[in-house]
Amino acid sequence: MGDGPLGRALGALGRGAGLTLLLAAANAPLVLSTLLLRPEPSLTWLVALCALALGPAMSAGLWTVREHHRSPDVGVLDAFRRGYRLGWRDALVTTAPACLVGWLLVTSVAGGPAAGVPDVVTGVARGAGVLLLVLTLHALALRTFFRLRPAAAWALAAHQLVRSWRSSIATLALVAGAVTVATLTSDVLLTALGGLWTALWYRAVAPMLRTSGAAFLADAAGADGADGVDGAAGTRGCRVHGEPDAGLARGGRRGTARGTADAGARP
């Protein structure tokens, strides 16, 4: 495309369109359910079941955006396929409980007025749902680039919810924007903006990933005698916004972000 402004714009448009198509294909059950099913509370369980595919797809999309920041020449399809293959299990384990709890919250909110549930309880349920969604996105981003146990990922996400408050506010704004688009327009437009939303999500959580990487890799860096990147253990790191590597990577012993036992197993 060239290095000029027009070439860069066309390249970004092409990558965004490709990522959007891949996300839509990976989320085909959820996309079809939202387009074909009637918005009835009795069908919420089916939408929640279809939403199980959303976590692995979003994790692969986040990985794809990160890969582009590392190497602009990497293909969107190759990066997405690699990210999906490496992280679908972790992403599914992370998002499955959130889908279950989200289904219960939506059911209680939708059936609250008919069952005589007080408005304050319904408001608390809505707030809990939003908080759960932001927390899940944080945990999913952490497990995309760190090999953590599910409990450790959720604990770190809860900690970073306050510590990295800018990332939390930015993620909340993205969630509010997605809900607004789906409510005021249609789910089709929201699906068409999937690539752009994922790129913005990566930028939102980048500060949280940097601080998490620095905290989790401090011990490993001292043990390796290096900065945790391409050191003696053969590790591979990742860049966040093209800045100097903080040692974020897939791999490492369970419960940490980097170790030497199986370093490089999930680069």
mmCIF file with all atom_site columns, C-alpha atoms in Angstrom, residues 20-105:
data_model
loop_
_atom_site.group_PDB
_atom_site.id
_atom_site.type_symbol
_atom_site.label_atom_id
_atom_site.label_alt_id
_atom_site.label_comp_id
_atom_site.label_asym_id
_atom_site.label_entity_id
_atom_site.label_seq_id
_atom_site.pdbx_PDB_ins_code
_atom_site.Cartn_x
_atom_site.Cartn_y
_atom_site.Cartn_z
_atom_site.occupancy
_atom_site.B_iso_or_equiv
_atom_site.pdbx_formal_charge
_atom_site.auth_seq_id
_atom_site.auth_comp_id
_atom_site.auth_asym_id
_atom_site.auth_atom_id
_atom_site.pdbx_PDB_model_num
ATOM 1  C CA . THR A 1 20  ? -14.143 -7.826  11.719 1.00 0.00 ? 20  THR A CA 1
ATOM 2  C CA . LEU A 1 21  ? -14.922 -10.690 9.336  1.00 0.00 ? 21  LEU A CA 1
ATOM 3  C CA . LEU A 1 22  ? -12.865 -13.130 11.402 1.00 0.00 ? 22  LEU A CA 1
ATOM 4  C CA . LEU A 1 23  ? -14.588 -12.055 14.616 1.00 0.00 ? 23  LEU A CA 1
ATOM 5  C CA . ALA A 1 24  ? -18.010 -12.405 12.987 1.00 0.00 ? 24  ALA A CA 1
ATOM 6  C CA . ALA A 1 25  ? -17.132 -15.871 11.680 1.00 0.00 ? 25  ALA A CA 1
ATOM 7  C CA . ALA A 1 26  ? -15.785 -17.016 15.059 1.00 0.00 ? 26  ALA A CA 1
ATOM 8  C CA . ASN A 1 27  ? -18.912 -15.638 16.758 1.00 0.00 ? 27  ASN A CA 1
ATOM 9  C CA . ALA A 1 28  ? -21.354 -16.984 14.171 1.00 0.00 ? 28  ALA A CA 1
ATOM 10 C CA . PRO A 1 29  ? -23.641 -18.674 16.771 1.00 0.00 ? 29  PRO A CA 1
ATOM 11 C CA . LEU A 1 30  ? -23.976 -15.466 18.791 1.00 0.00 ? 30  LEU A CA 1
ATOM 12 C CA . VAL A 1 31  ? -24.410 -13.249 15.728 1.00 0.00 ? 31  VAL A CA 1
ATOM 13 C CA . LEU A 1 32  ? -27.124 -15.479 14.295 1.00 0.00 ? 32  LEU A CA 1
ATOM 14 C CA . SER A 1 33  ? -28.914 -15.778 17.633 1.00 0.00 ? 33  SER A CA 1
ATOM 15 C CA . THR A 1 34  ? -29.076 -12.017 18.121 1.00 0.00 ? 34  THR A CA 1
ATOM 16 C CA . LEU A 1 35  ? -30.295 -11.483 14.563 1.00 0.00 ? 35  LEU A CA 1
ATOM 17 C CA . LEU A 1 36  ? -32.850 -14.289 14.361 1.00 0.00 ? 36  LEU A CA 1
ATOM 18 C CA . LEU A 1 37  ? -34.226 -14.700 17.874 1.00 0.00 ? 37  LEU A CA 1
ATOM 19 C CA . ARG A 1 38  ? -36.900 -12.489 19.363 1.00 0.00 ? 38  ARG A CA 1
ATOM 20 C CA . PRO A 1 39  ? -35.818 -10.380 22.353 1.00 0.00 ? 39  PRO A CA 1
ATOM 21 C CA . GLU A 1 40  ? -37.667 -12.443 24.937 1.00 0.00 ? 40  GLU A CA 1
ATOM 22 C CA . PRO A 1 41  ? -36.411 -13.196 28.463 1.00 0.00 ? 41  PRO A CA 1
ATOM 23 C CA . SER A 1 42  ? -37.240 -16.872 28.004 1.00 0.00 ? 42  SER A CA 1
ATOM 24 C CA . LEU A 1 43  ? -34.588 -17.128 25.275 1.00 0.00 ? 43  LEU A CA 1
ATOM 25 C CA . THR A 1 44  ? -31.811 -15.522 27.309 1.00 0.00 ? 44  THR A CA 1
ATOM 26 C CA . TRP A 1 45  ? -30.311 -18.910 28.150 1.00 0.00 ? 45  TRP A CA 1
ATOM 27 C CA . LEU A 1 46  ? -29.828 -19.673 24.453 1.00 0.00 ? 46  LEU A CA 1
ATOM 28 C CA . VAL A 1 47  ? -28.061 -16.357 23.840 1.00 0.00 ? 47  VAL A CA 1
ATOM 29 C CA . ALA A 1 48  ? -25.832 -16.994 26.856 1.00 0.00 ? 48  ALA A CA 1
ATOM 30 C CA . LEU A 1 49  ? -24.991 -20.439 25.486 1.00 0.00 ? 49  LEU A CA 1
ATOM 31 C CA . CYS A 1 50  ? -24.079 -18.971 22.098 1.00 0.00 ? 50  CYS A CA 1
ATOM 32 C CA . ALA A 1 51  ? -21.988 -16.310 23.855 1.00 0.00 ? 51  ALA A CA 1
ATOM 33 C CA . LEU A 1 52  ? -19.502 -18.981 24.944 1.00 0.00 ? 52  LEU A CA 1
ATOM 34 C CA . ALA A 1 53  ? -17.805 -18.545 21.571 1.00 0.00 ? 53  ALA A CA 1
ATOM 35 C CA . LEU A 1 54  ? -17.305 -14.838 22.252 1.00 0.00 ? 54  LEU A CA 1
ATOM 36 C CA . GLY A 1 55  ? -14.422 -15.220 24.722 1.00 0.00 ? 55  GLY A CA 1
ATOM 37 C CA . PRO A 1 56  ? -12.021 -17.204 22.492 1.00 0.00 ? 56  PRO A CA 1
ATOM 38 C CA . ALA A 1 57  ? -12.802 -14.957 19.535 1.00 0.00 ? 57  ALA A CA 1
ATOM 39 C CA . MET A 1 58  ? -12.149 -11.759 21.497 1.00 0.00 ? 58  MET A CA 1
ATOM 40 C CA . SER A 1 59  ? -8.929  -13.192 22.899 1.00 0.00 ? 59  SER A CA 1
ATOM 41 C CA . ALA A 1 60  ? -7.755  -14.057 19.380 1.00 0.00 ? 60  ALA A CA 1
ATOM 42 C CA . GLY A 1 61  ? -8.745  -10.593 18.184 1.00 0.00 ? 61  GLY A CA 1
ATOM 43 C CA . LEU A 1 62  ? -6.756  -8.951  20.964 1.00 0.00 ? 62  LEU A CA 1
ATOM 44 C CA . TRP A 1 63  ? -3.786  -11.159 20.117 1.00 0.00 ? 63  TRP A CA 1
ATOM 45 C CA . THR A 1 64  ? -4.101  -10.139 16.447 1.00 0.00 ? 64  THR A CA 1
ATOM 46 C CA . VAL A 1 65  ? -4.017  -6.431  17.269 1.00 0.00 ? 65  VAL A CA 1
ATOM 47 C CA . ARG A 1 66  ? -0.958  -6.964  19.485 1.00 0.00 ? 66  ARG A CA 1
ATOM 48 C CA . GLU A 1 67  ? 0.795   -8.914  16.723 1.00 0.00 ? 67  GLU A CA 1
ATOM 49 C CA . HIS A 1 68  ? 0.277   -6.025  14.339 1.00 0.00 ? 68  HIS A CA 1
ATOM 50 C CA . HIS A 1 69  ? 1.936   -3.647  16.809 1.00 0.00 ? 69  HIS A CA 1
ATOM 51 C CA . ARG A 1 70  ? 4.877   -6.035  17.012 1.00 0.00 ? 70  ARG A CA 1
ATOM 52 C CA . SER A 1 71  ? 5.165   -6.567  13.263 1.00 0.00 ? 71  SER A CA 1
ATOM 53 C CA . PRO A 1 72  ? 3.033   -4.518  10.842 1.00 0.00 ? 72  PRO A CA 1
ATOM 54 C CA . ASP A 1 73  ? 3.659   -7.084  8.103  1.00 0.00 ? 73  ASP A CA 1
ATOM 55 C CA . VAL A 1 74  ? 2.015   -9.985  9.923  1.00 0.00 ? 74  VAL A CA 1
ATOM 56 C CA . GLY A 1 75  ? -1.111  -11.315 8.244  1.00 0.00 ? 75  GLY A CA 1
ATOM 57 C CA . VAL A 1 76  ? -4.419  -10.841 10.001 1.00 0.00 ? 76  VAL A CA 1
ATOM 58 C CA . LEU A 1 77  ? -5.555  -14.387 9.308  1.00 0.00 ? 77  LEU A CA 1
ATOM 59 C CA . ASP A 1 78  ? -2.292  -15.945 10.480 1.00 0.00 ? 78  ASP A CA 1
ATOM 60 C CA . ALA A 1 79  ? -2.233  -13.906 13.685 1.00 0.00 ? 79  ALA A CA 1
ATOM 61 C CA . PHE A 1 80  ? -5.895  -14.590 14.453 1.00 0.00 ? 80  PHE A CA 1
ATOM 62 C CA . ARG A 1 81  ? -5.531  -18.307 13.809 1.00 0.00 ? 81  ARG A CA 1
ATOM 63 C CA . ARG A 1 82  ? -2.449  -18.528 16.007 1.00 0.00 ? 82  ARG A CA 1
ATOM 64 C CA . GLY A 1 83  ? -4.027  -16.527 18.803 1.00 0.00 ? 83  GLY A CA 1
ATOM 65 C CA . TYR A 1 84  ? -7.167  -18.638 18.702 1.00 0.00 ? 84  TYR A CA 1
ATOM 66 C CA . ARG A 1 85  ? -5.237  -21.896 18.742 1.00 0.00 ? 85  ARG A CA 1
ATOM 67 C CA . LEU A 1 86  ? -3.053  -20.849 21.671 1.00 0.00 ? 86  LEU A CA 1
ATOM 68 C CA . GLY A 1 87  ? -5.668  -19.246 23.861 1.00 0.00 ? 87  GLY A CA 1
ATOM 69 C CA . TRP A 1 88  ? -9.130  -20.658 23.250 1.00 0.00 ? 88  TRP A CA 1
ATOM 70 C CA . ARG A 1 89  ? -9.097  -22.905 26.309 1.00 0.00 ? 89  ARG A CA 1
ATOM 71 C CA . ASP A 1 90  ? -7.995  -20.174 28.700 1.00 0.00 ? 90  ASP A CA 1
ATOM 72 C CA . ALA A 1 91  ? -10.495 -17.739 27.192 1.00 0.00 ? 91  ALA A CA 1
ATOM 73 C CA . LEU A 1 92  ? -13.351 -20.229 27.429 1.00 0.00 ? 92  LEU A CA 1
ATOM 74 C CA . VAL A 1 93  ? -12.579 -21.035 31.061 1.00 0.00 ? 93  VAL A CA 1
ATOM 75 C CA . THR A 1 94  ? -12.473 -17.306 31.818 1.00 0.00 ? 94  THR A CA 1
ATOM 76 C CA . THR A 1 95  ? -15.711 -16.276 30.124 1.00 0.00 ? 95  THR A CA 1
ATOM 77 C CA . ALA A 1 96  ? -17.920 -19.327 30.788 1.00 0.00 ? 96  ALA A CA 1
ATOM 78 C CA . PRO A 1 97  ? -18.652 -18.399 34.443 1.00 0.00 ? 97  PRO A CA 1
ATOM 79 C CA . ALA A 1 98  ? -19.348 -14.815 33.373 1.00 0.00 ? 98  ALA A CA 1
ATOM 80 C CA . CYS A 1 99  ? -21.893 -16.051 30.817 1.00 0.00 ? 99  CYS A CA 1
ATOM 81 C CA . LEU A 1 100 ? -23.659 -18.072 33.503 1.00 0.00 ? 100 LEU A CA 1
ATOM 82 C CA . VAL A 1 101 ? -23.767 -15.234 36.017 1.00 0.00 ? 101 VAL A CA 1
ATOM 83 C CA . GLY A 1 102 ? -24.736 -12.771 33.297 1.00 0.00 ? 102 GLY A CA 1
ATOM 84 C CA . TRP A 1 103 ? -27.648 -14.984 32.287 1.00 0.00 ? 103 TRP A CA 1
ATOM 85 C CA . LEU A 1 104 ? -28.879 -15.066 35.890 1.00 0.00 ? 104 LEU A CA 1
ATOM 86 C CA . LEU A 1 105 ? -28.567 -11.279 36.208 1.00 0.00 ? 105 LEU A CA 1
#
